[in-house]
mmCIF file of C-alpha atoms in Angstrom:
data_model
loop_
_atom_site.group_PDB
_atom_site.id
_atom_site.type_symbol
_atom_site.label_atom_id
_atom_site.label_comp_id
_atom_site.label_asym_id
_atom_site.label_seq_id
_atom_site.Cartn_x
_atom_site.Cartn_y
_atom_site.Cartn_z
ATOM 1 C CA MET W 1 50.661 162.830 23.155
ATOM 2 C CA THR W 2 46.894 162.313 23.206
ATOM 3 C CA THR W 3 45.050 160.455 25.869
ATOM 4 C CA THR W 4 44.565 157.477 23.641
ATOM 5 C CA ASP W 5 48.364 157.407 22.958
ATOM 6 C CA ARG W 6 49.213 157.339 26.626
ATOM 7 C CA LEU W 7 50.098 154.126 28.266
ATOM 8 C CA ARG W 8 48.366 151.868 30.733
ATOM 9 C CA LEU W 9 50.105 150.077 33.522
ATOM 10 C CA GLY W 10 49.239 146.707 35.033
ATOM 11 C CA VAL W 11 50.840 144.305 37.556
ATOM 12 C CA ALA W 12 50.758 140.511 37.604
ATOM 13 C CA LEU W 13 50.479 139.085 41.097
ATOM 14 C CA GLU W 14 51.868 135.609 41.785
ATOM 15 C CA GLY W 15 52.399 134.357 45.365
ATOM 16 C CA ALA W 16 55.348 136.073 47.042
ATOM 17 C CA GLY W 17 56.632 137.284 43.721
ATOM 18 C CA TRP W 18 57.895 135.867 40.401
ATOM 19 C CA HIS W 19 61.390 134.891 41.746
ATOM 20 C CA PRO W 20 61.369 131.284 43.163
ATOM 21 C CA ALA W 21 63.146 132.580 46.329
ATOM 22 C CA ALA W 22 60.968 135.657 46.807
ATOM 23 C CA TRP W 23 59.244 134.196 49.889
ATOM 24 C CA ARG W 24 62.650 134.062 51.682
ATOM 25 C CA GLU W 25 63.184 137.905 51.524
ATOM 26 C CA GLU W 26 63.016 139.841 54.742
ATOM 27 C CA SER W 27 59.996 141.862 53.627
ATOM 28 C CA SER W 28 57.920 138.813 52.475
ATOM 29 C CA ARG W 29 55.025 137.500 54.420
ATOM 30 C CA PRO W 30 55.144 133.761 53.748
ATOM 31 C CA THR W 31 52.900 132.913 56.654
ATOM 32 C CA GLU W 32 50.209 135.176 55.229
ATOM 33 C CA LEU W 33 50.238 133.972 51.576
ATOM 34 C CA PHE W 34 46.960 132.151 52.061
ATOM 35 C CA THR W 35 45.165 134.950 53.944
ATOM 36 C CA PRO W 36 42.842 137.531 52.338
ATOM 37 C CA ASN W 37 44.653 140.422 54.015
ATOM 38 C CA TYR W 38 47.873 139.709 52.213
ATOM 39 C CA TRP W 39 46.136 139.947 48.858
ATOM 40 C CA ALA W 40 43.970 142.908 49.886
ATOM 41 C CA ASP W 41 47.185 144.757 50.934
ATOM 42 C CA LEU W 42 48.930 144.110 47.618
ATOM 43 C CA VAL W 43 46.033 145.119 45.434
ATOM 44 C CA ARG W 44 45.223 148.193 47.604
ATOM 45 C CA ARG W 45 48.780 149.311 47.236
ATOM 46 C CA ALA W 46 48.585 149.079 43.548
ATOM 47 C CA ASP W 47 45.132 150.775 43.557
ATOM 48 C CA ALA W 48 46.374 153.710 45.625
ATOM 49 C CA ALA W 49 49.271 154.196 43.215
ATOM 50 C CA GLY W 50 46.963 154.554 40.265
ATOM 51 C CA ILE W 51 48.000 151.296 38.580
ATOM 52 C CA ASP W 52 45.290 150.455 36.006
ATOM 53 C CA PHE W 53 44.868 146.750 36.601
ATOM 54 C CA ALA W 54 46.040 143.719 38.552
ATOM 55 C CA THR W 55 46.038 140.175 37.198
ATOM 56 C CA ILE W 56 46.070 137.242 39.607
ATOM 57 C CA GLU W 57 47.668 133.981 38.547
ATOM 58 C CA ASP W 58 46.002 130.588 38.944
ATOM 59 C CA SER W 59 46.197 127.060 37.613
ATOM 60 C CA PHE W 60 44.834 123.513 38.284
ATOM 61 C CA ALA W 61 48.279 122.326 39.556
ATOM 62 C CA VAL W 62 50.685 123.440 42.221
ATOM 63 C CA GLN W 63 53.600 125.484 41.025
ATOM 64 C CA SER W 64 56.539 123.535 39.541
ATOM 65 C CA GLY W 65 59.931 124.141 38.088
ATOM 66 C CA SER W 66 58.930 121.743 35.319
ATOM 67 C CA PRO W 67 56.592 122.703 32.544
ATOM 68 C CA PHE W 68 55.194 119.149 32.265
ATOM 69 C CA GLY W 69 54.279 118.179 35.788
ATOM 70 C CA ALA W 70 54.930 118.458 39.509
ATOM 71 C CA ASP W 71 58.469 118.620 40.977
ATOM 72 C CA ASP W 72 59.737 117.522 44.420
ATOM 73 C CA ARG W 73 61.113 120.854 45.566
ATOM 74 C CA THR W 74 60.307 121.888 49.119
ATOM 75 C CA ASP W 75 62.308 125.191 49.119
ATOM 76 C CA GLU W 76 59.745 127.228 46.958
ATOM 77 C CA VAL W 77 56.213 128.373 47.346
ATOM 78 C CA ARG W 78 53.634 125.716 46.437
ATOM 79 C CA GLY W 79 49.878 126.197 46.612
ATOM 80 C CA ARG W 80 47.684 129.197 46.063
ATOM 81 C CA LEU W 81 44.208 130.636 46.703
ATOM 82 C CA ASP W 82 41.565 130.692 43.935
ATOM 83 C CA ALA W 83 42.232 133.809 41.838
ATOM 84 C CA LEU W 84 38.582 134.609 41.072
ATOM 85 C CA LEU W 85 37.608 134.326 44.757
ATOM 86 C CA ILE W 86 40.531 136.566 45.787
ATOM 87 C CA ALA W 87 39.481 139.129 43.192
ATOM 88 C CA SER W 88 35.931 139.048 44.602
ATOM 89 C CA ARG W 89 37.330 139.440 48.094
ATOM 90 C CA VAL W 90 39.448 142.565 47.247
ATOM 91 C CA ALA W 91 36.885 144.173 45.033
ATOM 92 C CA PRO W 92 35.011 145.994 47.837
ATOM 93 C CA VAL W 93 38.190 147.275 49.458
ATOM 94 C CA THR W 94 39.584 148.866 46.276
ATOM 95 C CA ARG W 95 38.380 151.835 44.396
ATOM 96 C CA ARG W 96 39.649 152.106 40.834
ATOM 97 C CA ILE W 97 41.935 149.241 39.826
ATOM 98 C CA GLY W 98 40.775 146.599 37.320
ATOM 99 C CA LEU W 99 40.734 143.008 38.648
ATOM 100 C CA ILE W 100 41.723 140.294 36.112
ATOM 101 C CA PRO W 101 41.764 136.781 37.675
ATOM 102 C CA THR W 102 43.084 133.754 35.715
ATOM 103 C CA VAL W 103 40.369 131.137 35.181
ATOM 104 C CA THR W 104 41.236 128.035 33.229
ATOM 105 C CA THR W 105 38.963 126.946 30.373
ATOM 106 C CA THR W 106 40.053 123.332 29.860
ATOM 107 C CA HIS W 107 38.198 121.755 32.712
ATOM 108 C CA THR W 108 35.825 124.571 33.857
ATOM 109 C CA GLU W 109 32.234 124.861 32.827
ATOM 110 C CA PRO W 110 31.544 128.039 30.757
ATOM 111 C CA PHE W 111 28.374 128.649 32.740
ATOM 112 C CA HIS W 112 30.329 128.789 36.062
ATOM 113 C CA ILE W 113 32.924 131.160 34.467
ATOM 114 C CA SER W 114 30.195 133.459 33.191
ATOM 115 C CA THR W 115 28.451 133.810 36.453
ATOM 116 C CA GLY W 116 31.726 134.134 38.416
ATOM 117 C CA ILE W 117 33.146 136.933 36.257
ATOM 118 C CA ALA W 118 29.778 138.648 36.057
ATOM 119 C CA THR W 119 29.486 138.547 39.811
ATOM 120 C CA LEU W 120 33.008 140.012 40.101
ATOM 121 C CA ASP W 121 31.874 142.832 37.765
ATOM 122 C CA TYR W 122 29.017 143.546 40.082
ATOM 123 C CA THR W 123 31.095 143.457 43.296
ATOM 124 C CA SER W 124 33.778 145.673 41.732
ATOM 125 C CA LEU W 125 31.271 148.052 40.126
ATOM 126 C CA GLY W 126 32.509 147.457 36.583
ATOM 127 C CA ARG W 127 36.175 146.655 37.121
ATOM 128 C CA ALA W 128 36.182 142.949 36.188
ATOM 129 C CA GLY W 129 38.281 141.192 33.651
ATOM 130 C CA TRP W 130 39.164 137.593 32.905
ATOM 131 C CA GLN W 131 42.356 135.874 31.745
ATOM 132 C CA PRO W 132 41.485 132.557 30.239
ATOM 133 C CA LYS W 133 44.175 129.879 30.426
ATOM 134 C CA VAL W 134 44.438 126.362 28.984
ATOM 135 C CA SER W 135 45.527 123.385 31.057
ATOM 136 C CA PRO W 136 47.721 121.134 28.859
ATOM 137 C CA ARG W 137 49.219 118.985 31.666
ATOM 138 C CA ALA W 138 48.311 115.334 32.226
ATOM 139 C CA ASP W 139 48.281 115.779 36.121
ATOM 140 C CA GLU W 140 45.768 118.597 35.815
ATOM 141 C CA ALA W 141 43.444 116.397 33.645
ATOM 142 C CA ARG W 142 43.619 113.659 36.276
ATOM 143 C CA HIS W 143 42.127 116.037 38.908
ATOM 144 C CA PHE W 144 38.878 115.916 36.931
ATOM 145 C CA GLY W 145 38.877 112.578 35.242
ATOM 146 C CA ARG W 146 36.798 113.663 32.223
ATOM 147 C CA ARG W 147 39.565 113.448 29.578
ATOM 148 C CA ASP W 148 43.010 112.052 29.132
ATOM 149 C CA ILE W 149 45.988 114.278 28.163
ATOM 150 C CA PRO W 150 49.260 112.512 27.330
ATOM 151 C CA GLU W 151 52.394 112.915 29.502
ATOM 152 C CA PHE W 152 55.022 115.065 27.700
ATOM 153 C CA THR W 153 58.732 115.529 28.385
ATOM 154 C CA ASP W 154 59.767 117.462 25.266
ATOM 155 C CA ARG W 155 58.577 120.868 24.141
ATOM 156 C CA GLU W 156 59.302 119.857 20.528
ATOM 157 C CA ASP W 157 57.030 116.822 20.660
ATOM 158 C CA PRO W 158 54.547 117.422 17.798
ATOM 159 C CA ARG W 159 51.756 115.897 19.856
ATOM 160 C CA LEU W 160 52.135 118.733 22.314
ATOM 161 C CA TRP W 161 51.329 121.263 19.644
ATOM 162 C CA GLU W 162 48.382 119.157 18.507
ATOM 163 C CA ILE W 163 46.975 119.199 22.043
ATOM 164 C CA ALA W 164 47.668 122.906 22.390
ATOM 165 C CA ALA W 165 45.817 123.644 19.160
ATOM 166 C CA GLU W 166 42.884 121.509 20.405
ATOM 167 C CA LEU W 167 42.836 123.245 23.839
ATOM 168 C CA PHE W 168 43.024 126.763 22.381
ATOM 169 C CA ALA W 169 40.225 125.920 19.948
ATOM 170 C CA GLU W 170 38.162 124.765 22.888
ATOM 171 C CA ALA W 171 39.124 127.948 24.802
ATOM 172 C CA GLU W 172 37.792 130.009 21.866
ATOM 173 C CA ASP W 173 34.488 128.171 22.219
ATOM 174 C CA VAL W 174 34.416 128.677 25.934
ATOM 175 C CA VAL W 175 34.973 132.391 25.630
ATOM 176 C CA GLU W 176 32.241 132.648 22.953
ATOM 177 C CA ALA W 177 29.791 130.758 25.245
ATOM 178 C CA VAL W 178 30.641 133.042 28.184
ATOM 179 C CA ARG W 179 30.208 136.163 26.089
ATOM 180 C CA ARG W 180 26.804 134.876 24.902
ATOM 181 C CA LEU W 181 25.777 134.147 28.492
ATOM 182 C CA TRP W 182 26.744 137.648 29.515
ATOM 183 C CA ASP W 183 24.388 138.875 26.801
ATOM 184 C CA SER W 184 21.579 136.511 27.651
ATOM 185 C CA TRP W 185 19.877 139.163 29.762
ATOM 186 C CA GLU W 186 19.137 142.400 27.884
ATOM 187 C CA ASP W 187 20.161 145.503 29.874
ATOM 188 C CA ASP W 188 16.526 146.421 30.647
ATOM 189 C CA ALA W 189 15.272 142.930 31.359
ATOM 190 C CA GLU W 190 14.747 143.770 35.079
ATOM 191 C CA ILE W 191 11.569 145.864 35.497
ATOM 192 C CA ARG W 192 11.341 145.745 39.319
ATOM 193 C CA ASP W 193 7.864 147.263 39.297
ATOM 194 C CA VAL W 194 6.143 146.451 42.589
ATOM 195 C CA ALA W 195 2.917 148.105 41.495
ATOM 196 C CA THR W 196 2.419 145.695 38.512
ATOM 197 C CA ASP W 197 4.102 142.823 40.339
ATOM 198 C CA ARG W 198 6.633 142.440 37.561
ATOM 199 C CA PHE W 199 10.293 141.992 38.365
ATOM 200 C CA LEU W 200 11.367 140.631 34.994
ATOM 201 C CA ASP W 201 10.492 140.983 31.298
ATOM 202 C CA ALA W 202 10.854 137.346 30.294
ATOM 203 C CA ASP W 203 11.011 138.315 26.657
ATOM 204 C CA LYS W 204 14.319 139.994 27.331
ATOM 205 C CA LEU W 205 15.997 136.824 28.617
ATOM 206 C CA HIS W 206 17.464 134.730 25.825
ATOM 207 C CA THR W 207 18.379 131.100 25.219
ATOM 208 C CA VAL W 208 21.985 130.752 24.250
ATOM 209 C CA ASP W 209 21.821 127.196 22.840
ATOM 210 C CA PHE W 210 25.565 126.938 22.078
ATOM 211 C CA GLU W 211 26.903 123.429 21.404
ATOM 212 C CA ARG W 212 30.465 122.268 20.769
ATOM 213 C CA ARG W 213 32.267 118.884 21.079
ATOM 214 C CA SER W 214 33.062 119.170 24.794
ATOM 215 C CA PHE W 215 30.074 121.050 26.102
ATOM 216 C CA ARG W 216 26.627 122.455 25.426
ATOM 217 C CA VAL W 217 25.296 125.601 26.973
ATOM 218 C CA ARG W 218 21.624 126.502 26.867
ATOM 219 C CA GLY W 219 21.182 129.487 29.136
ATOM 220 C CA PRO W 220 19.989 132.062 29.927
ATOM 221 C CA SER W 221 22.489 132.929 32.648
ATOM 222 C CA ILE W 222 21.248 133.209 36.276
ATOM 223 C CA THR W 223 23.245 136.397 36.587
ATOM 224 C CA PRO W 224 21.963 139.529 34.831
ATOM 225 C CA ARG W 225 24.164 141.200 32.265
ATOM 226 C CA PRO W 226 27.260 142.516 34.031
ATOM 227 C CA PRO W 227 27.720 146.358 34.537
ATOM 228 C CA GLN W 228 30.298 146.535 31.717
ATOM 229 C CA GLY W 229 28.094 144.437 29.386
ATOM 230 C CA GLN W 230 31.225 142.460 28.328
ATOM 231 C CA PRO W 231 33.940 142.438 30.968
ATOM 232 C CA VAL W 232 37.468 142.678 29.564
ATOM 233 C CA ILE W 233 39.058 139.492 28.337
ATOM 234 C CA ALA W 234 42.888 139.259 28.360
ATOM 235 C CA ALA W 235 45.150 136.489 27.096
ATOM 236 C CA LEU W 236 48.821 135.655 27.520
ATOM 237 C CA ALA W 237 50.387 134.653 24.176
ATOM 238 C CA HIS W 238 53.816 133.515 23.042
ATOM 239 C CA ALA W 239 53.255 131.929 19.628
ATOM 240 C CA GLU W 240 51.026 131.766 16.613
ATOM 241 C CA ILE W 241 48.263 129.546 18.101
ATOM 242 C CA PRO W 242 47.641 131.727 21.195
ATOM 243 C CA TYR W 243 48.139 134.894 19.125
ATOM 244 C CA ARG W 244 45.227 133.689 16.963
ATOM 245 C CA PHE W 245 43.224 132.797 20.073
ATOM 246 C CA ALA W 246 43.729 136.250 21.441
ATOM 247 C CA ALA W 247 42.864 137.906 18.079
ATOM 248 C CA ALA W 248 39.702 135.903 17.867
ATOM 249 C CA SER W 249 38.558 136.110 21.527
ATOM 250 C CA ALA W 250 40.278 138.778 23.646
ATOM 251 C CA ASP W 251 40.319 142.529 24.123
ATOM 252 C CA VAL W 252 43.841 142.627 25.568
ATOM 253 C CA VAL W 253 46.942 140.419 24.862
ATOM 254 C CA PHE W 254 49.978 140.111 27.068
ATOM 255 C CA VAL W 255 53.124 139.259 25.029
ATOM 256 C CA THR W 256 56.777 138.671 26.057
ATOM 257 C CA PRO W 257 59.367 140.525 23.920
ATOM 258 C CA GLN W 258 62.930 140.230 24.982
ATOM 259 C CA ASP W 259 64.134 143.447 23.253
ATOM 260 C CA ILE W 260 63.007 146.185 20.934
ATOM 261 C CA ALA W 261 63.560 144.110 17.767
ATOM 262 C CA GLY W 262 61.545 141.342 19.296
ATOM 263 C CA ALA W 263 58.856 143.761 20.407
ATOM 264 C CA THR W 264 58.459 144.994 16.838
ATOM 265 C CA ALA W 265 58.275 141.492 15.434
ATOM 266 C CA ILE W 266 55.703 140.411 17.997
ATOM 267 C CA LEU W 267 53.541 143.374 17.332
ATOM 268 C CA ASP W 268 53.589 142.467 13.632
ATOM 269 C CA GLU W 269 52.647 138.870 14.482
ATOM 270 C CA VAL W 270 49.727 140.024 16.547
ATOM 271 C CA ARG W 271 48.403 142.224 13.791
ATOM 272 C CA ARG W 272 48.826 139.418 11.308
ATOM 273 C CA ALA W 273 46.813 137.106 13.564
ATOM 274 C CA GLU W 274 44.106 139.734 13.654
ATOM 275 C CA ARG W 275 43.947 139.724 9.834
ATOM 276 C CA ASP W 276 44.057 135.918 9.697
ATOM 277 C CA VAL W 277 40.999 135.522 11.880
ATOM 278 C CA ALA W 278 39.242 138.499 10.281
ATOM 279 C CA ARG W 279 38.931 140.315 13.552
ATOM 280 C CA THR W 280 36.448 143.187 13.524
ATOM 281 C CA GLY W 281 35.814 146.115 15.884
ATOM 282 C CA GLU W 282 38.515 147.363 18.265
ATOM 283 C CA PRO W 283 42.104 146.109 17.652
ATOM 284 C CA LEU W 284 43.788 144.147 20.376
ATOM 285 C CA ARG W 285 45.382 146.254 23.103
ATOM 286 C CA VAL W 286 48.898 144.774 23.202
ATOM 287 C CA PHE W 287 50.818 144.818 26.560
ATOM 288 C CA ALA W 288 54.410 143.744 27.039
ATOM 289 C CA ASP W 289 55.159 141.650 30.122
ATOM 290 C CA LEU W 290 58.302 142.400 32.100
ATOM 291 C CA VAL W 291 59.676 140.752 35.303
ATOM 292 C CA VAL W 292 61.027 143.646 37.284
ATOM 293 C CA PHE W 293 63.519 144.174 40.105
ATOM 294 C CA LEU W 294 63.936 147.804 40.998
ATOM 295 C CA ASP W 295 66.846 149.567 42.643
ATOM 296 C CA ALA W 296 66.516 150.578 46.306
ATOM 297 C CA ASP W 297 69.163 150.585 49.088
ATOM 298 C CA GLU W 298 70.520 147.471 47.391
ATOM 299 C CA PRO W 299 71.076 147.636 43.561
ATOM 300 C CA ALA W 300 68.507 145.489 41.831
ATOM 301 C CA SER W 301 71.011 143.485 39.890
ATOM 302 C CA ASP W 302 72.771 142.562 43.173
ATOM 303 C CA ARG W 303 69.506 141.577 44.731
ATOM 304 C CA LEU W 304 68.632 139.393 41.773
ATOM 305 C CA GLU W 305 72.054 137.702 41.880
ATOM 306 C CA ARG W 306 71.655 137.085 45.641
ATOM 307 C CA LEU W 307 68.168 135.618 45.159
ATOM 308 C CA ASP W 308 69.403 133.435 42.308
ATOM 309 C CA ALA W 309 72.093 132.024 44.616
ATOM 310 C CA LEU W 310 69.584 130.931 47.217
ATOM 311 C CA GLY W 311 68.196 128.118 45.141
ATOM 312 C CA ARG W 312 66.770 127.828 41.597
ATOM 313 C CA PRO W 313 67.870 130.880 39.494
ATOM 314 C CA LEU W 314 64.924 132.760 37.987
ATOM 315 C CA SER W 315 64.131 131.967 34.357
ATOM 316 C CA SER W 316 61.126 133.418 32.651
ATOM 317 C CA ASP W 317 59.160 133.655 29.415
ATOM 318 C CA ALA W 318 59.291 137.404 29.870
ATOM 319 C CA ARG W 319 62.282 139.780 29.826
ATOM 320 C CA ILE W 320 63.870 140.142 33.299
ATOM 321 C CA PHE W 321 64.649 143.799 34.040
ATOM 322 C CA ALA W 322 66.905 144.850 36.934
ATOM 323 C CA GLY W 323 67.695 148.590 37.354
ATOM 324 C CA SER W 324 66.341 151.913 38.281
ATOM 325 C CA ALA W 325 62.815 153.211 37.870
ATOM 326 C CA ALA W 326 64.116 155.848 35.330
ATOM 327 C CA GLN W 327 65.695 153.109 33.234
ATOM 328 C CA LEU W 328 62.495 151.055 33.304
ATOM 329 C CA ALA W 329 60.518 154.209 32.297
ATOM 330 C CA ASP W 330 62.884 154.521 29.306
ATOM 331 C CA GLU W 331 61.978 150.976 28.199
ATOM 332 C CA ILE W 332 58.281 151.501 28.709
ATOM 333 C CA ALA W 333 58.392 154.723 26.720
ATOM 334 C CA ALA W 334 60.201 152.872 23.883
ATOM 335 C CA LEU W 335 57.471 150.214 23.857
ATOM 336 C CA GLY W 336 54.828 152.935 23.683
ATOM 337 C CA GLU W 337 56.635 154.486 20.672
ATOM 338 C CA LEU W 338 56.320 151.107 18.914
ATOM 339 C CA GLY W 339 52.554 151.027 19.450
ATOM 340 C CA TYR W 340 52.167 148.996 22.629
ATOM 341 C CA ALA W 341 49.186 149.979 24.790
ATOM 342 C CA GLY W 342 51.250 149.555 27.954
ATOM 343 C CA VAL W 343 53.142 147.024 30.074
ATOM 344 C CA ARG W 344 52.239 144.456 32.613
ATOM 345 C CA LEU W 345 54.881 144.228 35.279
ATOM 346 C CA ARG W 346 55.620 141.058 37.267
ATOM 347 C CA PRO W 347 57.189 142.092 40.559
ATOM 348 C CA GLY W 348 60.183 139.809 41.319
ATOM 349 C CA VAL W 349 59.494 140.104 45.028
ATOM 350 C CA ALA W 350 55.913 141.283 45.592
ATOM 351 C CA THR W 351 56.545 143.056 48.897
ATOM 352 C CA ASP W 352 59.658 144.826 47.583
ATOM 353 C CA ASP W 353 59.104 145.558 43.960
ATOM 354 C CA LEU W 354 55.403 146.410 44.019
ATOM 355 C CA PRO W 355 56.013 149.293 46.510
ATOM 356 C CA ARG W 356 58.891 150.489 44.239
ATOM 357 C CA ILE W 357 56.663 150.377 41.193
ATOM 358 C CA ALA W 358 54.107 152.411 43.148
ATOM 359 C CA ASP W 359 56.472 154.896 44.799
ATOM 360 C CA ASP W 360 59.274 155.255 42.134
ATOM 361 C CA LEU W 361 58.076 154.160 38.736
ATOM 362 C CA VAL W 362 54.628 155.486 38.576
ATOM 363 C CA PRO W 363 55.692 159.033 39.653
ATOM 364 C CA GLU W 364 58.475 158.859 37.002
ATOM 365 C CA LEU W 365 55.963 157.880 34.257
ATOM 366 C CA ARG W 366 53.616 160.672 35.410
ATOM 367 C CA ARG W 367 56.468 163.161 35.394
ATOM 368 C CA ARG W 368 57.045 162.213 31.722
ATOM 369 C CA ASP W 369 53.268 162.478 31.065
ATOM 370 C CA LEU W 370 53.176 158.891 29.728
ATOM 371 C CA LEU W 371 50.207 157.493 31.677
ATOM 372 C CA ALA W 372 46.629 157.764 30.728
ATOM 373 C CA GLY W 373 44.078 159.064 33.289
ATOM 374 C CA ASP W 374 40.976 157.659 34.908
ATOM 375 C CA GLY W 375 38.439 155.953 32.701
ATOM 376 C CA GLY W 376 35.745 154.715 34.996
ATOM 377 C CA SER W 377 35.133 150.999 34.257
ATOM 378 C CA LEU W 378 37.994 148.739 33.360
ATOM 379 C CA ARG W 379 36.899 148.947 29.660
ATOM 380 C CA GLY W 380 37.090 152.756 29.960
ATOM 381 C CA VAL W 381 40.506 152.662 31.616
ATOM 382 C CA LEU W 382 41.865 150.535 28.745
ATOM 383 C CA GLY W 383 40.338 152.774 26.104
ATOM 384 C CA LEU W 384 37.776 150.198 25.029
ATOM 385 C CA PRO W 385 34.167 151.207 24.128
ATOM 386 C CA THR W 386 32.195 151.468 27.363
ATOM 387 C CA SER W 387 28.805 150.897 25.673
ATOM 388 C CA VAL W 388 28.741 147.320 24.242
ATOM 389 C CA PRO W 389 25.618 146.379 22.223
ATOM 390 C CA ASN W 390 23.836 143.240 23.314
ATOM 391 C CA ARG W 391 23.716 140.714 20.467
ATOM 392 C CA TYR W 392 20.231 139.544 21.478
ATOM 393 C CA ALA W 393 18.732 143.011 21.625
ATOM 394 C CA PRO W 394 16.164 143.538 18.789
ATOM 395 C CA ALA W 395 18.212 146.313 17.081
ATOM 396 C CA LEU W 396 21.063 143.872 16.520
ATOM 397 C CA ALA W 397 19.210 140.559 16.455
ATOM 398 C CA GLY W 398 17.012 141.691 13.549
#
């Protein structure tokens, strides 16, 4: 197995964990969920284990058991800290791990996203990524008052898919605007020559002038080009529209196969989407999402059953795995054989399953020589080119 064939491992962090009752486990720290130390501890644990990246969930609405709006439950975690700010907080106290916060595109100005992620790339010394997310809910739109989104109650409502297509098209525009803003300073625009009293070469700052229906961005950015040039963009995708968004805009896509047959079919759909949008350059790095409960003193399946009995049973877009680290390593190896770049694991209980990923799964994957090694920046860790040409530099601009 060559280095490029080896697999990358990520974790998706969400509150106390992905199970609705995770906060009620003995190990959990529900009084600390809104403290920086809680998040720093989780990400440092993943960093120390050699996990390649951590994503941090976010949205413009509190968590809900309903896909269409708020619920009235009081027995589950509700509320969260801002993912981009948390990533910036933990960046200086971690060493290697990539940091990929979710930032929504539907109501956020592209200029603010560009400077926020660029700043994260500076504070993390080249470990920043971004997971764009659309906001299709009416209650999220009402927080901003700039647009109306209809109330939905049925996933099969054709208007929902019309809205989804519109929001993903807008997300594609937002990503393009952000990428252009990252390039709006050439890499050598800062001269910093005290003797000649010149800090900047103004000819190497560029006007973006990017206009679409819902926004216009002129630029240049106020933040110099980030250390990676283009921080990594990752998208979660379940269907044709988001597959096409990922193929057009992202470096990495997270998908949710339920079994090997589904994993093969999804990989084919992703490659078809790449052809449909005439993607050029590097192919998408495809990661399979898995919700994981790992064996310890208590078998993982018993733990999952016990948690389900406490309130709302866990349901997920991703496959739910409960078993040993060796069994999970078997499944990860099988996904690698299909052509997956790696997996993103969603710990069922953050304070139980993240340590088991670190202490049991990672050593098992290393014993099998399945994991890739260090790669410097997040782009390098993911096997992406680490030197990204600037579109406005004379050699490319013509």
